[in-house]
Short mmCIF file of C-alpha atoms in Angstrom, two decimals:
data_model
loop_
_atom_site.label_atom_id
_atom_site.label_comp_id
_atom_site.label_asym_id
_atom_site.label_seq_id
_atom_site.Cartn_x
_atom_site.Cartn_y
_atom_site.Cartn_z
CA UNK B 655 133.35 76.05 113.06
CA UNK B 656 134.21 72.86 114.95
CA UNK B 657 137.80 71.84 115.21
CA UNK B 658 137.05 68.45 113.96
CA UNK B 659 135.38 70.11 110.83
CA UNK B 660 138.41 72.46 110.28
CA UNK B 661 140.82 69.35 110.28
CA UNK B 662 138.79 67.11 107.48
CA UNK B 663 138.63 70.51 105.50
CA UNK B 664 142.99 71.13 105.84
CA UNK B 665 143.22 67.29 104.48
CA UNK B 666 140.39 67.31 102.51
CA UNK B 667 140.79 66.49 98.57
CA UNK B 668 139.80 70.17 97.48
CA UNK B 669 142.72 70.95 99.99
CA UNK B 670 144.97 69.03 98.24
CA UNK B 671 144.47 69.95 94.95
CA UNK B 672 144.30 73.24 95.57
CA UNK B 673 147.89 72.44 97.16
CA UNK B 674 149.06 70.77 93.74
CA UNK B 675 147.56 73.84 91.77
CA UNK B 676 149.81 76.15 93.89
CA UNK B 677 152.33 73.91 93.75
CA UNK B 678 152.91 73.87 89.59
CA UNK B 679 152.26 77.71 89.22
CA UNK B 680 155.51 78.15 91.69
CA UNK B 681 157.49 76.10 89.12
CA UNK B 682 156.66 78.29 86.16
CA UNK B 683 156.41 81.92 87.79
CA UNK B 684 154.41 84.41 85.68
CA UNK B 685 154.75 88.30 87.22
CA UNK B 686 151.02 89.35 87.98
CA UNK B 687 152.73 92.98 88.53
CA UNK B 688 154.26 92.69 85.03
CA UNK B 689 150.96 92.15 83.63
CA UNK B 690 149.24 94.65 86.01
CA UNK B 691 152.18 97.28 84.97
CA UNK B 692 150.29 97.11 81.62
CA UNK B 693 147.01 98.33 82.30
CA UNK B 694 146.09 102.10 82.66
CA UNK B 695 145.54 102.77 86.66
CA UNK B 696 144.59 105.88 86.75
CA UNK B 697 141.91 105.62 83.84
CA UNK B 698 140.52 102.17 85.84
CA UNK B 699 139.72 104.42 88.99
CA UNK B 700 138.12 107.12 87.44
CA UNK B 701 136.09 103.89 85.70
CA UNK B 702 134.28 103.74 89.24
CA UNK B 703 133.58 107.43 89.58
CA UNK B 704 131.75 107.04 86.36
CA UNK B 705 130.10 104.11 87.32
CA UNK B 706 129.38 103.89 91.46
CA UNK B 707 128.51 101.05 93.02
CA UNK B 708 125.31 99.97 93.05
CA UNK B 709 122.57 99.03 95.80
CA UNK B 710 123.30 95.21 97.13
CA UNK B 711 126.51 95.18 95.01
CA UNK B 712 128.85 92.55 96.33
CA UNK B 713 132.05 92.96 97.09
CA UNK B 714 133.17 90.54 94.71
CA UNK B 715 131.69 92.66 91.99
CA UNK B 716 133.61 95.42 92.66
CA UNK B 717 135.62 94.62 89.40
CA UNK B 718 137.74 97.69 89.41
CA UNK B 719 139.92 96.22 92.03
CA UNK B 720 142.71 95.76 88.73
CA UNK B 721 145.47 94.31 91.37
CA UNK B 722 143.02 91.34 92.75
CA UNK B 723 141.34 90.50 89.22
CA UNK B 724 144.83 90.63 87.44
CA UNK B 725 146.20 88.16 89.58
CA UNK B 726 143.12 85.99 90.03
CA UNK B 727 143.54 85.66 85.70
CA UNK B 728 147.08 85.00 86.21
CA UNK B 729 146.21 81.94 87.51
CA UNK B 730 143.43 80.42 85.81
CA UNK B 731 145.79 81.27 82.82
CA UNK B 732 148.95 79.35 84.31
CA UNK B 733 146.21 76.34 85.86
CA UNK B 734 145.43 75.48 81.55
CA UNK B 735 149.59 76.57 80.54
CA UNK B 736 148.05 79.24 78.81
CA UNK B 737 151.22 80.94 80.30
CA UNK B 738 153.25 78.02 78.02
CA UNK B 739 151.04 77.12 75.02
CA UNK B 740 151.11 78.14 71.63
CA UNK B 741 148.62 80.51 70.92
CA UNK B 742 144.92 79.41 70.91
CA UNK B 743 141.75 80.63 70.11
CA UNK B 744 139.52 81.28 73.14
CA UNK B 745 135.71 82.11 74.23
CA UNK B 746 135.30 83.20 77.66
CA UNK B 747 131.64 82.84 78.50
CA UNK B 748 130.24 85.23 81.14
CA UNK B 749 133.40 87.43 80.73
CA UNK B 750 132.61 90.24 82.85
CA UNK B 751 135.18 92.75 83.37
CA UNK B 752 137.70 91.14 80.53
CA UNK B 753 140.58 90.53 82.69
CA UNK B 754 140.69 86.94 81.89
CA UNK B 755 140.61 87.99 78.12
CA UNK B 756 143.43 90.91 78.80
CA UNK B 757 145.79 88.22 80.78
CA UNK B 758 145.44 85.55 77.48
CA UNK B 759 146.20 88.27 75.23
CA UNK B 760 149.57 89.30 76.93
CA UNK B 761 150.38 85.58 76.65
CA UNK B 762 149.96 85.63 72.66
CA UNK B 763 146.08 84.02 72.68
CA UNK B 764 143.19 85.11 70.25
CA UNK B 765 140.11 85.65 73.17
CA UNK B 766 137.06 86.42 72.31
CA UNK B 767 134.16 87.33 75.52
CA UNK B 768 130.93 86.69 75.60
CA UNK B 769 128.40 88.47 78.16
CA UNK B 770 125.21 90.09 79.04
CA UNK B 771 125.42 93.98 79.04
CA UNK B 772 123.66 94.37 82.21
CA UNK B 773 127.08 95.68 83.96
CA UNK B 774 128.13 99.40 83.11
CA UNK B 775 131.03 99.04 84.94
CA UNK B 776 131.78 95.84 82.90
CA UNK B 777 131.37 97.81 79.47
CA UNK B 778 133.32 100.33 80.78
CA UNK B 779 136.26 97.94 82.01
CA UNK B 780 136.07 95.27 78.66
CA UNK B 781 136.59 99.34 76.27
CA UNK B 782 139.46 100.08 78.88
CA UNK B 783 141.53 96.70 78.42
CA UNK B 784 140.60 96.81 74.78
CA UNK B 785 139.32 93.30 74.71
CA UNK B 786 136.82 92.10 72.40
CA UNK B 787 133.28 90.46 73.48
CA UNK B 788 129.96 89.31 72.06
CA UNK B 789 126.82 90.75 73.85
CA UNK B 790 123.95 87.84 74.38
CA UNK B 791 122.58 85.83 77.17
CA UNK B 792 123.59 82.30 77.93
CA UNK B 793 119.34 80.30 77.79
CA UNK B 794 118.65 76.94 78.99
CA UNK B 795 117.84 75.18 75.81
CA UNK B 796 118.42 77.55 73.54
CA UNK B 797 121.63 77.16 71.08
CA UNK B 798 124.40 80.33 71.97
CA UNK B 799 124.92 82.74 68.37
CA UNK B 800 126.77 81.54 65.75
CA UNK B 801 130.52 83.35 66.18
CA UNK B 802 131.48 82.68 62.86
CA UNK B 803 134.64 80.60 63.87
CA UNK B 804 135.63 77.54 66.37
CA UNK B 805 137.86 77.41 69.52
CA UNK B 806 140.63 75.42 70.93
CA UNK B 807 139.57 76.73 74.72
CA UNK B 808 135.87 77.67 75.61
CA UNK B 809 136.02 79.01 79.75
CA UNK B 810 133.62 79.80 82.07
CA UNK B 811 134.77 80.93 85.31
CA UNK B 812 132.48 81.43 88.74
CA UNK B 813 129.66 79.70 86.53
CA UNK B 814 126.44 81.62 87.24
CA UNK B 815 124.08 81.48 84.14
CA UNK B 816 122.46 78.22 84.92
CA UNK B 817 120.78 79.78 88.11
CA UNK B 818 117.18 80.41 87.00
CA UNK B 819 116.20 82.54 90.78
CA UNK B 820 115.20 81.13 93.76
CA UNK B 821 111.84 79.48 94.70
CA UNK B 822 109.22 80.59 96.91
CA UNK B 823 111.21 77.93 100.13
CA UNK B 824 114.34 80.07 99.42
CA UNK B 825 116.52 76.82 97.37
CA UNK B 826 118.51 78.45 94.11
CA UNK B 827 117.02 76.86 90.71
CA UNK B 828 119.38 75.60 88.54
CA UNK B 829 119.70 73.92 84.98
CA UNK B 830 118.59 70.34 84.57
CA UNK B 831 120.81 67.36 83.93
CA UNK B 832 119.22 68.07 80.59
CA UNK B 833 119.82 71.44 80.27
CA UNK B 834 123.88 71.20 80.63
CA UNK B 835 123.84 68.14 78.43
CA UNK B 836 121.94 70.61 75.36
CA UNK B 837 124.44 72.98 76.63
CA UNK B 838 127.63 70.30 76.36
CA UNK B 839 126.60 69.21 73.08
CA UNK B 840 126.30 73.14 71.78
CA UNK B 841 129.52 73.80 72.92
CA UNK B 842 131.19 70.57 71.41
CA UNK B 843 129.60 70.66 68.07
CA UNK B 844 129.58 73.85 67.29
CA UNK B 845 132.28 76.23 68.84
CA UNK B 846 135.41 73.54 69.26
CA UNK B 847 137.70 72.69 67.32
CA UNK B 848 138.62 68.73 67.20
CA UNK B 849 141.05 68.87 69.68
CA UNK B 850 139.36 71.80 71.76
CA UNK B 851 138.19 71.89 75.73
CA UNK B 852 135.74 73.24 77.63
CA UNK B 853 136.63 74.34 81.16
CA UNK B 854 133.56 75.40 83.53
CA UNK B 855 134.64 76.83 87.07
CA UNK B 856 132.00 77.04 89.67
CA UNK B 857 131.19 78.39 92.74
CA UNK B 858 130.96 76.25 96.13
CA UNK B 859 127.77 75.58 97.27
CA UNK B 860 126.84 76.61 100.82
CA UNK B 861 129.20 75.86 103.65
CA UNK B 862 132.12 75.89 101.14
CA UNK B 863 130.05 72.42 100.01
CA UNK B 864 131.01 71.44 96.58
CA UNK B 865 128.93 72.70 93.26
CA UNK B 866 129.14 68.93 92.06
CA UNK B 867 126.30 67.03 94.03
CA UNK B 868 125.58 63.52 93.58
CA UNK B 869 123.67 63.78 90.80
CA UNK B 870 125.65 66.44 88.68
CA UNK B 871 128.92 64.53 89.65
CA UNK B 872 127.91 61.39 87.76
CA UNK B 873 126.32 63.35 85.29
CA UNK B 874 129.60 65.52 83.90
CA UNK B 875 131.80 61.87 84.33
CA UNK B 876 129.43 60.37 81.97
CA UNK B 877 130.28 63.25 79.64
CA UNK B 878 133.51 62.36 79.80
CA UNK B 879 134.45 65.59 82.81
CA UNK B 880 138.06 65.33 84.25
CA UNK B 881 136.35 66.95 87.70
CA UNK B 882 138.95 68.70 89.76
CA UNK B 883 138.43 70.74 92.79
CA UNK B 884 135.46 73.15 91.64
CA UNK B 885 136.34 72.74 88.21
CA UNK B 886 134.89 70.40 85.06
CA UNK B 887 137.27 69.55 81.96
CA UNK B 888 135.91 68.46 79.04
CA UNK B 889 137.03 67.56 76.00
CA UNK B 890 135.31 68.02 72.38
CA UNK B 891 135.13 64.30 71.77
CA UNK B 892 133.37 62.72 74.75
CA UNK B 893 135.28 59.75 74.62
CA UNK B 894 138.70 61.42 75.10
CA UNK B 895 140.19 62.05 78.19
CA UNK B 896 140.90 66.03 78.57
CA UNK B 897 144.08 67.57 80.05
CA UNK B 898 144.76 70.89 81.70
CA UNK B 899 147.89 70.79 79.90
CA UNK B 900 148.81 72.56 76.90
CA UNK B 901 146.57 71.24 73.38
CA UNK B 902 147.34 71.76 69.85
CA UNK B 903 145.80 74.53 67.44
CA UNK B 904 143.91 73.72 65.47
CA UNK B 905 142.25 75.83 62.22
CA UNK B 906 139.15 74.95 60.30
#
């Protein structure tokens, strides 16, 4: 990597905001150890000896790693004051492992997964931590299950199910402007509550290049997205401005 390229990335405005993220969990310190003290180590390795890894697995699927993914959820909790809220109700889409619904749990939330069952390990993990999840496959197009209930907080972290494969040049397919906007409206009219948000996290693109292109960049500010460094904020009502801070319950 050039020098020059290495300097515009220190000061660039990911940089920075990743600075300010860092920056307001110091103020309001959460022990990751506490929280880590909790779960059951010795049952969590055996999870792996029960379930080996698998051919091609990447290391960042090796979800048994309690000490990374505990602290990882420690701070996507503190990043919405889930660490300082009231308690909410929450849906975690593409929940994996359940860490991120174990972490909201300790700090008083209702969280509910949702998540293919492709994953042993996962099913293994999610019965370990005791957390509670939904078993379908997020569709472009096609309207998620009905839970039954609404949410205050709908998550998606590391964003993956709007990659349809790869075509025959070797470029990733992904949703249509169309497809997140079906998915958008889903979300807002059927699982939030009136003063609920939806927070989508997503991976960087290649050469740490950011997931929000041109085109998808104006298209989540025209739904009303508070965009900060990988992530989009939305609120249930388009025309409201979201926060990361703290939101009020509400019941229906």
């Amino acid at each position: 990597m050039r020098l020059s390229h290495k300097i515009r990335k220190l000061f660039s405005v990911q940089a920075l905001e990743s600075v300010w993220e860092h920056s307001v969990r110091l103020l309001h310190p959460v022990s990751a150890r506490k929280i880590l003290a909790t779960v059951d180590r010795e049952k969590m390795s055996k999870l792996r000896e029960q379930y080996p890894f698998r051919p091609g697995s990447p290391p960042i699927n090796r979800f048994e790693d309690a000490d990374y993914w505990v602290a990882v959820n420690v701070e996507r909790a503190q990043d919405l004051w889930l660490d300082r809220t009231p308690p909410l109700r929450i849906l975690d889409l593409g929940c994996g492992a359940g860490f991120f619904l174990y972490v909201c749990r300790l700090f008083g939330h209702d969280a509910l997964g949702l998540d293919t069952d492709d994953e042993p390990l996962f099913r293994g993990t999610t019965a370990l931590l005791k957390v509670q999840r939904v078993i379908t496959r997020i569709e472009p197009g096609v309207p998620l299950p009905d839970l039954g209930m609404k949410f205050d907080l709908v998550t998606g972290h590391r964003v993956c199910f709007h990659r349809l494969g790869r075509a025959a040049n070797g470029e990733q397919k992904e949703w249509s402007t169309a497809d997140w906007e079906f998915f958008i409206h889903d979300i807002r009219t059927r699982f939030l509550n009136p003063n609920g948000r939806l927070l989508l996290e997503f991976n960087p693109r290649k050469r740490d290049s950011s997931f929000f292109m041109p085109e998808l960049r104006a298209f989540f500010l025209s739904q009303g997205a508070r965009i900060f460094h990988s992530k989009a904020l939305l609120a249930a009502d388009p025309q409201q401005r979201p926060r990361f801070k703290e939101t009020k319950r509400t019941r229906r």
